[in-house]
Amino acid sequence: MKKIMISVLAVAMLFSVLVGCTSQGNNEESTKDQINYASTKDIRDINPHLYSGEMAAQNMVFEGLTKNEGGEVKPALAESWKISDDGLEYTFHLREDVQFTDGEPFNAEAVKLNMDAIIDNSERHAWLDMINEIEENVVVDTYTFKLVLKHPYYPTLVELGLTRPFRFISPKCFVDGATKDTVSGYVGTGPWILSEHKENQYATFTRNEDYWGDKAKVSSVNWKVMPDPQTILLAMQNGEIDLLFGADGDQIDLESYKKLEEEEFYKTYLSDPIASRAILLNSNAPVTKDVKVREAIQYAVNKDNIITGILNNSEDKAETLMAKNVPYCDIELKTFSHNKDKANKTLDEAGWVLGSDGIREKDGLKCEITFSYNSQNAQEGTIAQSIQADLADIGIKMNILGEEKQAFLDRQKSGDFDLQYSLSWGTPYDPQSYISSWRIPAHGDYQAQVGLEKKAWLDETITKIMIEADYTKRSEMYEEVLTYINDQCVYVPISYSKTKAVSIMGLKGVTFNDSQYEISFEKMHF
Amino acid sequence: MVGFWKRFKADKIALIVSGFLGIVVISALLAPFISPYDPTVLDIGNKFAEPSTAHWFGTDQLGRDTFSRILWGGRVTVLLSIVTMMCTIGIGIILGFTAGYFRGWIDEIVMRICDIMLSFPSEVLILTMVGILGTGIVNIVIATVIAKWPWYVRMIRSIVIQFMEKNYIRFAKVSGCSIGHIVRKHVLPGAIGEIGVLATLDTGSIILNISALSFLGLGVQAPTAEWGMMLNEAKSIMITNPQNMLPPGIAIFLVVAAFNFLGDSIQEALNPQLDKSYKIKRQSIFKRKKEMA
């Protein structure tokens, strides 16, 4: 009898808890003023002058002089600017109604302090040529700042608007007059204030009530960390999160995206093609250093299979590394369409002979290569398997190595790979910043190109492009560089990727910024 | 031995599970001949197909036939587990017999080494070994053998010591039989049964071990089919296509359960004097094993 009583009680209690939960949920629904966003990654250290933080979070808090919007450079903290005729002096007129969220005024002095702090760490920013081009930062008067360059560096305004590093943090947060090691707080001028951060759990951003521009429409954003994409999906179905946003496949895979698309409770968004998805072929590795092998791989990869079968047609097929609508990239290049016979012929001609085990061989060297990828990204693994089957068809044995992210990145930096996945950074980085980074040894692109005969020429030309003031000459040089890289088959272009977002029905105003790494939370509302 | 077979045959569970395991092993061996499709051939247009007469268990995210992959996966999972078990038992028999037979300083050395090895948790030891040797199925087998042998040496040594105490062996020793003769004619036949029980029961746990490591991405590399790896691949599409988790999951479950049942049946057939109190104990062991799995 006692037992029955207890179980009845237990059931009753459980029921009340459940009821309590649902009614609470309903209340939240009607007065929703907070966006719950889930990411596989923590925001980490969002110091705008360093690279370890999440860019989307850095973009919420910090702003630059300019911003990139709709493919153009628009004023942000600088109201207007004037460029001297020789292209060496940029005079910025700053907004006068801006202050950092700790009360510190935003003026030319603050700009200079920040710019000096960034240059102080120029080694870390080497991927961006702009750093080396800055001659001097000058305070003209309280609200006028002058940037003096060494050469007429053409992408200056675009790069000043990038998410990092040219963004401004309150001078009060500097530690010993610098920002390169650490900062004492994350205070910017942006539409959001970072109010709470619990590492690897969550971060809360509240609206900046004194924001100079259009204020954010909801009062706060809750950034929740959920390391597994499947967990995020479950959380979305349970109503714990309102928004999912991500460019690379580790936030949401396409199968899940497709499923949510079919459900009526969610709204899915797909951006315009934004970046290039490609496979890097290392020209400095034993097998792939043979340009004929690289060419054969170009012919062998069945892109249509990947696009329709794995990417569910959500991305456009890429024939060249850069899409034609990217500035300077509308040029005629040789394309390699899927052709197994041609692939086989290329290898035969190059002296790779089919062995008895079905693997080609040349001078005792087996045609065996390894594709390494970040194992977090299941979609990349699936694409790799598809390529593996394509290559097996032409007698190339490809091993797939899914590694933990850090191991993968180390491999990228040291060049210890045959094939790797490469995602260009998309607008506004393409092509100038992306190509510029080809010269930096810490990048996989550099490592993959280092075996090329004309690598020194390539780097020199890229350096020249950046400071070439004449548009026509610049275009010609871009064409030379892109043609050479294309003919050397260092990249197997797969697709032009699109940023994906999924929100619950009630969330409105979900849009994409130019940069795939930014999320414009301030425009969203319920 | 005659009594053993008689009792074994009378045990229905024993017959069912040994029949089942027989089918599994044979189909694994014959996979190249009986599997309807090549397990590595992609047919992306036909991904996530429902189970049908063409594809008994459906297809996976790359359109590969799941039934064929289960068959080929069994080759890796089950056969390699058996190989691992044989290596471990081999080392266990050699060192266990040496230590148990000679005792003295040999025993001391072997046992102290075992103590040291046993002081590490075996899972951690395996992960470390794989970390050092690199990923790959062969390395997993090596790591598992290294991590498990001390336990077998210890068990087999204690079995051997039990026998050495027996009067007929003392008699054989006194009457001047050679070591080889005593081991072969008197100790081994008695001990082999118990060793068999040990081996069968533990094959299940080794299967789990190998699958778990493959699940973590440390074992076989794509495109080779392996049950743990199939589970891992299905994991990333768990919510959209949960049916892909079932075939490898059920396969592992059934085979491991079968090995456990078989081990118990062999033990029972060997020692009919085991009374009910033992049976109760056995059931509780079972529960624990299930919880662990």
Coordinates of N, CA and C in Angstrom, one line a residue, chain B residues 33-211:
Chain B
F33 N 32.6 -13.6 -51.2 CA 31.8 -14.4 -52.1 C 30.3 -14.2 -52.0
I34 N 29.9 -13.9 -50.7 CA 28.4 -13.8 -50.5 C 27.9 -12.4 -50.4
S35 N 28.8 -11.4 -50.3 CA 28.2 -10.1 -50.1 C 27.6 -9.6 -51.5
P36 N 26.4 -9.1 -51.5 CA 25.7 -8.7 -52.7 C 26.4 -7.6 -53.5
Y37 N 27.1 -6.7 -52.7 CA 27.7 -5.5 -53.3 C 29.1 -5.3 -52.8
D38 N 29.9 -4.6 -53.6 CA 31.2 -4.2 -53.1 C 31.0 -3.1 -52.0
P39 N 31.5 -3.4 -50.8 CA 31.2 -2.5 -49.7 C 31.8 -1.1 -49.8
T40 N 32.7 -0.9 -50.8 CA 33.3 0.4 -50.9 C 32.8 1.2 -52.1
V41 N 32.0 0.6 -52.9 CA 31.5 1.3 -54.1 C 30.4 2.3 -53.8
L42 N 30.6 3.5 -54.2 CA 29.6 4.5 -53.9 C 28.5 4.6 -54.9
D43 N 27.3 4.9 -54.5 CA 26.2 5.2 -55.4 C 25.4 6.3 -54.8
I44 N 26.1 7.5 -54.9 CA 25.6 8.7 -54.1 C 24.1 9.0 -54.5
G45 N 23.7 8.7 -55.7 CA 22.3 9.0 -56.1 C 21.3 8.2 -55.3
N46 N 21.8 7.1 -54.7 CA 20.9 6.2 -54.0 C 21.2 6.2 -52.5
K47 N 21.5 7.4 -51.9 CA 21.9 7.4 -50.5 C 20.6 7.3 -49.6
F48 N 20.8 6.8 -48.4 CA 19.8 6.6 -47.4 C 18.6 5.8 -48.0
A49 N 18.8 4.8 -48.8 CA 17.7 4.0 -49.3 C 17.1 3.2 -48.2
E50 N 15.8 3.0 -48.2 CA 15.1 2.2 -47.2 C 15.5 0.8 -47.4
P51 N 15.4 -0.1 -46.4 CA 15.6 -1.5 -46.6 C 14.6 -2.0 -47.7
S52 N 15.2 -2.8 -48.6 CA 14.4 -3.4 -49.6 C 15.0 -4.7 -50.0
T53 N 14.4 -5.4 -51.0 CA 15.0 -6.7 -51.4 C 16.4 -6.4 -52.1
A54 N 16.6 -5.3 -52.7 CA 17.9 -5.0 -53.3 C 18.9 -4.7 -52.2
H55 N 18.5 -3.9 -51.3 CA 19.4 -3.5 -50.2 C 18.7 -4.0 -48.9
W56 N 19.1 -5.1 -48.3 CA 18.4 -5.7 -47.2 C 18.4 -4.7 -46.0
F57 N 19.5 -4.0 -45.7 CA 19.6 -3.1 -44.6 C 19.6 -1.7 -45.1
G58 N 19.2 -1.4 -46.3 CA 19.3 0.0 -46.8 C 20.7 0.4 -47.2
T59 N 20.9 1.7 -47.5 CA 22.2 2.1 -47.8 C 22.6 3.3 -46.9
D60 N 23.9 3.6 -46.9 CA 24.3 4.7 -46.0 C 24.4 6.0 -46.7
Q61 N 25.1 7.0 -46.1 CA 25.1 8.3 -46.6 C 25.8 8.5 -47.9
L62 N 26.6 7.5 -48.3 CA 27.2 7.5 -49.6 C 26.6 6.5 -50.6
G63 N 25.5 6.0 -50.2 CA 24.8 5.0 -51.1 C 25.4 3.6 -51.1
R64 N 26.3 3.3 -50.1 CA 26.9 2.0 -50.0 C 25.9 1.0 -49.4
D65 N 25.9 -0.2 -49.8 CA 25.0 -1.2 -49.3 C 25.4 -1.6 -47.8
T66 N 24.4 -1.3 -46.9 CA 24.7 -1.5 -45.5 C 24.9 -3.0 -45.2
F67 N 24.1 -3.9 -45.8 CA 24.3 -5.3 -45.5 C 25.7 -5.8 -45.9
S68 N 26.2 -5.4 -47.1 CA 27.5 -5.8 -47.5 C 28.5 -5.3 -46.5
R69 N 28.3 -4.0 -46.1 CA 29.3 -3.4 -45.1 C 29.3 -4.2 -43.8
I70 N 28.1 -4.6 -43.4 CA 28.0 -5.4 -42.1 C 28.8 -6.7 -42.3
L71 N 28.7 -7.4 -43.4 CA 29.4 -8.6 -43.7 C 30.9 -8.4 -43.7
W72 N 31.3 -7.4 -44.4 CA 32.8 -7.1 -44.5 C 33.3 -6.5 -43.2
G73 N 32.4 -5.8 -42.5 CA 32.8 -5.2 -41.2 C 33.0 -6.3 -40.2
G74 N 32.2 -7.4 -40.3 CA 32.3 -8.5 -39.4 C 33.7 -9.2 -39.6
R75 N 34.2 -9.2 -40.8 CA 35.5 -9.7 -41.0 C 36.5 -9.0 -40.2
V76 N 36.4 -7.7 -40.2 CA 37.4 -6.9 -39.4 C 37.1 -7.0 -37.9
T77 N 35.9 -6.8 -37.5 CA 35.6 -6.7 -36.1 C 35.8 -8.1 -35.4
V78 N 35.0 -9.1 -35.9 CA 35.0 -10.4 -35.3 C 36.3 -11.1 -35.4
L79 N 36.8 -11.2 -36.7 CA 38.0 -12.0 -36.9 C 39.2 -11.4 -36.2
L80 N 39.3 -10.1 -36.3 CA 40.4 -9.4 -35.6 C 40.3 -9.6 -34.1
S81 N 39.1 -9.6 -33.6 CA 39.0 -9.8 -32.1 C 39.5 -11.2 -31.8
I82 N 39.1 -12.2 -32.6 CA 39.6 -13.5 -32.3 C 41.1 -13.6 -32.4
V83 N 41.6 -13.0 -33.4 CA 43.1 -13.0 -33.5 C 43.7 -12.3 -32.3
T84 N 43.2 -11.2 -31.9 CA 43.7 -10.5 -30.7 C 43.6 -11.4 -29.5
M85 N 42.5 -12.1 -29.4 CA 42.3 -13.0 -28.2 C 43.4 -14.1 -28.3
M86 N 43.6 -14.7 -29.5 CA 44.6 -15.8 -29.6 C 46.0 -15.3 -29.2
C87 N 46.4 -14.1 -29.6 CA 47.7 -13.6 -29.3 C 47.8 -13.4 -27.8
T88 N 46.8 -12.8 -27.2 CA 46.8 -12.6 -25.7 C 46.9 -13.9 -25.0
I89 N 46.0 -14.9 -25.4 CA 46.0 -16.2 -24.7 C 47.4 -16.8 -24.9
G90 N 47.9 -16.7 -26.1 CA 49.2 -17.3 -26.4 C 50.3 -16.9 -25.4
I91 N 50.4 -15.5 -25.3 CA 51.3 -15.0 -24.3 C 51.0 -15.4 -22.9
G92 N 49.7 -15.4 -22.6 CA 49.2 -15.8 -21.3 C 49.6 -17.2 -20.9
I93 N 49.5 -18.1 -21.9 CA 49.8 -19.5 -21.6 C 51.3 -19.7 -21.4
I94 N 52.1 -19.1 -22.3 CA 53.5 -19.3 -22.2 C 54.0 -18.7 -20.8
L95 N 53.7 -17.5 -20.6 CA 54.2 -16.9 -19.3 C 53.5 -17.4 -18.1
G96 N 52.2 -17.7 -18.2 CA 51.5 -18.2 -17.0 C 52.0 -19.6 -16.6
F97 N 52.2 -20.5 -17.6 CA 52.8 -21.8 -17.3 C 54.2 -21.7 -16.8
T98 N 55.0 -20.8 -17.4 CA 56.4 -20.7 -16.9 C 56.4 -20.3 -15.4
A99 N 55.6 -19.3 -15.1 CA 55.6 -18.7 -13.8 C 55.0 -19.7 -12.8
G100 N 53.8 -20.4 -13.2 CA 53.1 -21.3 -12.3 C 53.9 -22.6 -12.1
Y101 N 54.6 -23.0 -13.1 CA 55.3 -24.3 -13.0 C 56.6 -24.1 -12.2
F102 N 57.4 -23.1 -12.5 CA 58.7 -23.0 -11.9 C 58.7 -22.3 -10.6
R103 N 57.7 -21.4 -10.4 CA 57.6 -20.5 -9.2 C 59.0 -19.8 -9.0
G104 N 59.3 -19.5 -7.8 CA 60.6 -19.0 -7.5 C 60.8 -17.6 -8.1
W105 N 62.1 -17.3 -8.5 CA 62.4 -16.0 -9.0 C 61.8 -15.7 -10.3
I106 N 61.6 -16.7 -11.2 CA 60.9 -16.5 -12.5 C 59.5 -15.9 -12.2
D107 N 58.8 -16.6 -11.3 CA 57.5 -16.2 -10.9 C 57.5 -14.8 -10.4
E108 N 58.4 -14.5 -9.6 CA 58.5 -13.1 -9.0 C 58.6 -12.1 -10.1
I109 N 59.6 -12.3 -11.0 CA 59.8 -11.3 -12.1 C 58.5 -11.1 -12.9
V110 N 58.0 -12.3 -13.4 CA 56.8 -12.2 -14.3 C 55.7 -11.5 -13.6
M111 N 55.4 -11.9 -12.3 CA 54.3 -11.3 -11.6 C 54.5 -9.8 -11.3
R112 N 55.7 -9.4 -11.0 CA 55.9 -8.0 -10.7 C 55.7 -7.2 -12.0
I113 N 56.1 -7.7 -13.1 CA 55.9 -7.0 -14.4 C 54.4 -6.9 -14.6
C114 N 53.7 -8.0 -14.3 CA 52.2 -8.0 -14.5 C 51.6 -6.9 -13.6
D115 N 52.1 -6.9 -12.3 CA 51.6 -5.9 -11.4 C 51.7 -4.5 -11.9
I116 N 52.9 -4.2 -12.4 CA 53.1 -2.9 -12.9 C 52.1 -2.6 -14.1
M117 N 52.0 -3.5 -15.0 CA 51.1 -3.3 -16.1 C 49.7 -3.2 -15.7
L118 N 49.3 -4.0 -14.7 CA 47.9 -3.9 -14.2 C 47.6 -2.7 -13.5
S119 N 48.6 -2.0 -13.0 CA 48.3 -0.8 -12.3 C 47.8 0.4 -13.2
F120 N 48.0 0.2 -14.5 CA 47.4 1.2 -15.4 C 46.0 0.8 -15.8
P121 N 45.1 1.7 -15.9 CA 43.8 1.3 -16.4 C 43.9 0.9 -17.9
S122 N 43.4 -0.3 -18.2 CA 43.7 -0.8 -19.6 C 43.2 0.1 -20.7
E123 N 42.1 0.8 -20.5 CA 41.6 1.7 -21.6 C 42.6 2.8 -21.8
V124 N 43.0 3.4 -20.7 CA 44.0 4.5 -20.9 C 45.3 4.0 -21.5
L125 N 45.7 2.9 -21.1 CA 46.9 2.3 -21.7 C 46.8 2.1 -23.2
I126 N 45.6 1.6 -23.6 CA 45.4 1.4 -25.0 C 45.4 2.7 -25.8
L127 N 44.7 3.7 -25.2 CA 44.7 5.0 -25.9 C 46.1 5.5 -26.0
T128 N 46.9 5.4 -25.0 CA 48.3 5.9 -25.0 C 49.0 5.2 -26.1
M129 N 48.9 3.9 -26.1 CA 49.7 3.1 -27.1 C 49.3 3.5 -28.5
V130 N 48.0 3.6 -28.7 CA 47.5 4.0 -30.1 C 48.1 5.4 -30.4
G131 N 48.1 6.3 -29.4 CA 48.7 7.6 -29.6 C 50.1 7.6 -30.0
I132 N 50.9 6.6 -29.4 CA 52.3 6.5 -29.8 C 52.5 5.8 -31.1
L133 N 51.7 4.7 -31.3 CA 51.9 3.9 -32.6 C 51.3 4.6 -33.8
G134 N 50.3 5.4 -33.5 CA 49.5 6.0 -34.6 C 48.2 5.2 -34.8
T135 N 47.3 5.8 -35.5 CA 46.0 5.1 -35.7 C 46.1 4.0 -36.7
G136 N 45.2 3.1 -36.7 CA 45.3 2.0 -37.6 C 44.8 0.7 -36.9
I137 N 44.2 -0.2 -37.6 CA 43.7 -1.4 -37.0 C 44.7 -2.3 -36.4
V138 N 45.9 -2.4 -37.1 CA 46.9 -3.3 -36.6 C 47.5 -2.7 -35.2
N139 N 47.6 -1.4 -35.2 CA 48.1 -0.8 -33.9 C 47.1 -1.0 -32.8
I140 N 45.8 -1.0 -33.1 CA 44.9 -1.3 -32.1 C 45.0 -2.7 -31.5
V141 N 45.2 -3.6 -32.4 CA 45.4 -5.0 -32.0 C 46.6 -5.1 -31.1
I142 N 47.7 -4.5 -31.5 CA 48.9 -4.6 -30.7 C 48.7 -3.9 -29.4
A143 N 48.1 -2.8 -29.4 CA 47.8 -2.1 -28.1 C 46.9 -2.9 -27.2
T144 N 45.9 -3.5 -27.7 CA 45.0 -4.3 -26.9 C 45.8 -5.5 -26.3
V145 N 46.6 -6.2 -27.1 CA 47.3 -7.3 -26.6 C 48.3 -6.9 -25.5
I146 N 48.9 -5.8 -25.7 CA 49.9 -5.3 -24.7 C 49.1 -5.0 -23.4
A147 N 47.9 -4.4 -23.5 CA 47.2 -4.0 -22.3 C 46.6 -5.2 -21.6
K148 N 46.3 -6.2 -22.3 CA 45.5 -7.3 -21.7 C 46.3 -8.5 -21.2
W149 N 47.5 -8.7 -21.8 CA 48.2 -10.0 -21.5 C 48.5 -10.2 -20.0
P150 N 48.8 -9.1 -19.2 CA 49.2 -9.4 -17.8 C 48.0 -10.1 -17.0
W151 N 46.8 -9.7 -17.4 CA 45.7 -10.2 -16.7 C 45.5 -11.7 -17.0
Y152 N 45.8 -12.1 -18.2 CA 45.7 -13.5 -18.6 C 46.8 -14.3 -17.9
V153 N 48.0 -13.7 -17.9 CA 49.2 -14.4 -17.3 C 48.8 -14.7 -15.8
R154 N 48.2 -13.8 -15.2 CA 47.9 -13.9 -13.8 C 46.8 -15.0 -13.6
M155 N 45.8 -15.0 -14.4 CA 44.7 -16.0 -14.3 C 45.3 -17.4 -14.6
I156 N 46.0 -17.5 -15.7 CA 46.5 -18.8 -16.1 C 47.5 -19.4 -15.1
R157 N 48.3 -18.5 -14.5 CA 49.3 -18.9 -13.5 C 48.5 -19.5 -12.3
S158 N 47.4 -18.8 -11.9 CA 46.7 -19.4 -10.7 C 46.1 -20.7 -11.0
I159 N 45.6 -20.9 -12.3 CA 45.1 -22.2 -12.7 C 46.1 -23.2 -12.6
V160 N 47.3 -22.9 -13.2 CA 48.4 -23.9 -13.2 C 48.8 -24.2 -11.8
I161 N 48.9 -23.2 -10.9 CA 49.3 -23.5 -9.5 C 48.4 -24.5 -8.8
Q162 N 47.1 -24.3 -9.1 CA 46.1 -25.2 -8.5 C 46.4 -26.7 -8.9
F163 N 46.8 -26.8 -10.2 CA 47.1 -28.2 -10.6 C 48.4 -28.7 -10.0
M164 N 49.3 -27.8 -9.9 CA 50.6 -28.3 -9.4 C 50.5 -28.8 -8.0
E165 N 49.5 -28.4 -7.2 CA 49.3 -28.8 -5.9 C 48.8 -30.3 -5.8
K166 N 48.2 -30.7 -6.9 CA 47.5 -32.0 -6.9 C 48.5 -33.2 -6.8
N167 N 48.1 -34.2 -6.1 CA 49.0 -35.3 -5.8 C 49.5 -36.0 -7.0
Y168 N 48.6 -36.2 -8.1 CA 49.1 -37.0 -9.2 C 50.3 -36.3 -9.9
I169 N 50.3 -34.9 -9.9 CA 51.4 -34.2 -10.5 C 52.6 -34.3 -9.7
R170 N 52.4 -34.3 -8.3 CA 53.6 -34.4 -7.5 C 54.2 -35.8 -7.7
F171 N 53.3 -36.8 -7.9 CA 53.8 -38.1 -8.1 C 54.6 -38.2 -9.4
A172 N 54.0 -37.6 -10.5 CA 54.7 -37.6 -11.8 C 56.1 -37.0 -11.6
K173 N 56.1 -35.9 -10.9 CA 57.4 -35.2 -10.7 C 58.4 -36.1 -10.0
V174 N 57.9 -36.7 -8.9 CA 58.8 -37.6 -8.2 C 59.3 -38.8 -9.0
S175 N 58.4 -39.3 -9.8 CA 58.8 -40.4 -10.6 C 59.7 -40.0 -11.8
G176 N 60.0 -38.7 -11.9 CA 61.0 -38.4 -12.9 C 60.6 -38.0 -14.3
C177 N 59.2 -37.7 -14.4 CA 58.8 -37.3 -15.8 C 59.4 -36.0 -16.1
S178 N 59.6 -35.8 -17.5 CA 60.1 -34.5 -17.9 C 59.1 -33.4 -17.8
I179 N 59.6 -32.2 -17.8 CA 58.7 -31.0 -17.7 C 57.7 -31.0 -18.8
G180 N 58.2 -31.2 -20.0 CA 57.3 -31.2 -21.2 C 56.2 -32.2 -21.0
H181 N 56.6 -33.4 -20.5 CA 55.6 -34.5 -20.4 C 54.5 -34.1 -19.4
I182 N 55.0 -33.6 -18.3 CA 54.0 -33.2 -17.2 C 53.0 -32.1 -17.7
V183 N 53.6 -31.1 -18.4 CA 52.8 -30.0 -18.9 C 51.8 -30.5 -19.9
R184 N 52.3 -31.3 -20.9 CA 51.5 -31.7 -22.0 C 50.4 -32.7 -21.5
K185 N 50.8 -33.7 -20.7 CA 49.9 -34.8 -20.4 C 49.0 -34.5 -19.2
H186 N 49.5 -33.7 -18.2 CA 48.8 -33.6 -17.0 C 48.2 -32.2 -16.7
V187 N 49.0 -31.2 -17.0 CA 48.5 -29.8 -16.6 C 47.6 -29.3 -17.7
L188 N 48.1 -29.3 -19.0 CA 47.4 -28.6 -20.1 C 45.9 -29.2 -20.2
P189 N 45.7 -30.5 -20.3 CA 44.4 -31.0 -20.5 C 43.4 -30.5 -19.4
G190 N 43.9 -30.4 -18.2 CA 43.0 -29.9 -17.1 C 42.7 -28.5 -17.2
A191 N 43.8 -27.7 -17.6 CA 43.6 -26.2 -17.6 C 42.9 -25.7 -18.8
I192 N 43.0 -26.4 -19.9 CA 42.6 -25.8 -21.2 C 41.1 -25.4 -21.1
G193 N 40.3 -26.2 -20.4 CA 38.9 -25.9 -20.3 C 38.7 -24.5 -19.7
E194 N 39.3 -24.3 -18.6 CA 39.1 -23.0 -17.9 C 39.7 -21.8 -18.7
I195 N 40.8 -22.1 -19.4 CA 41.3 -21.1 -20.3 C 40.3 -20.8 -21.4
G196 N 39.7 -21.8 -21.9 CA 38.7 -21.6 -23.0 C 37.6 -20.7 -22.5
V197 N 37.1 -20.9 -21.3 CA 36.0 -20.1 -20.7 C 36.5 -18.7 -20.7
L198 N 37.7 -18.5 -20.2 CA 38.3 -17.1 -20.1 C 38.3 -16.5 -21.4
A199 N 38.8 -17.2 -22.4 CA 38.9 -16.6 -23.7 C 37.6 -16.3 -24.3
T200 N 36.6 -17.2 -24.2 CA 35.3 -16.9 -24.9 C 34.6 -15.7 -24.2
L201 N 34.7 -15.7 -22.9 CA 34.0 -14.6 -22.2 C 34.6 -13.2 -22.6
D202 N 35.9 -13.3 -22.8 CA 36.6 -12.0 -23.0 C 36.6 -11.5 -24.5
T203 N 36.3 -12.5 -25.4 CA 36.3 -12.1 -26.8 C 35.2 -11.0 -27.0
G204 N 34.1 -11.1 -26.2 CA 33.1 -10.1 -26.3 C 33.6 -8.8 -25.9
S205 N 34.4 -8.7 -24.8 CA 34.8 -7.4 -24.4 C 35.9 -6.8 -25.4
I206 N 36.6 -7.7 -26.0 CA 37.6 -7.2 -27.0 C 36.9 -6.7 -28.2
I207 N 35.8 -7.3 -28.6 CA 35.0 -6.8 -29.8 C 34.5 -5.4 -29.4
L208 N 34.0 -5.2 -28.2 CA 33.6 -3.9 -27.8 C 34.7 -2.9 -27.8
N209 N 35.9 -3.4 -27.3 CA 37.1 -2.5 -27.3 C 37.5 -2.0 -28.7
I210 N 37.6 -2.9 -29.6 CA 38.0 -2.6 -31.0 C 36.9 -1.7 -31.6
S211 N 35.7 -2.0 -31.4 CA 34.6 -1.1 -32.0 C 34.7 0.2 -31.4

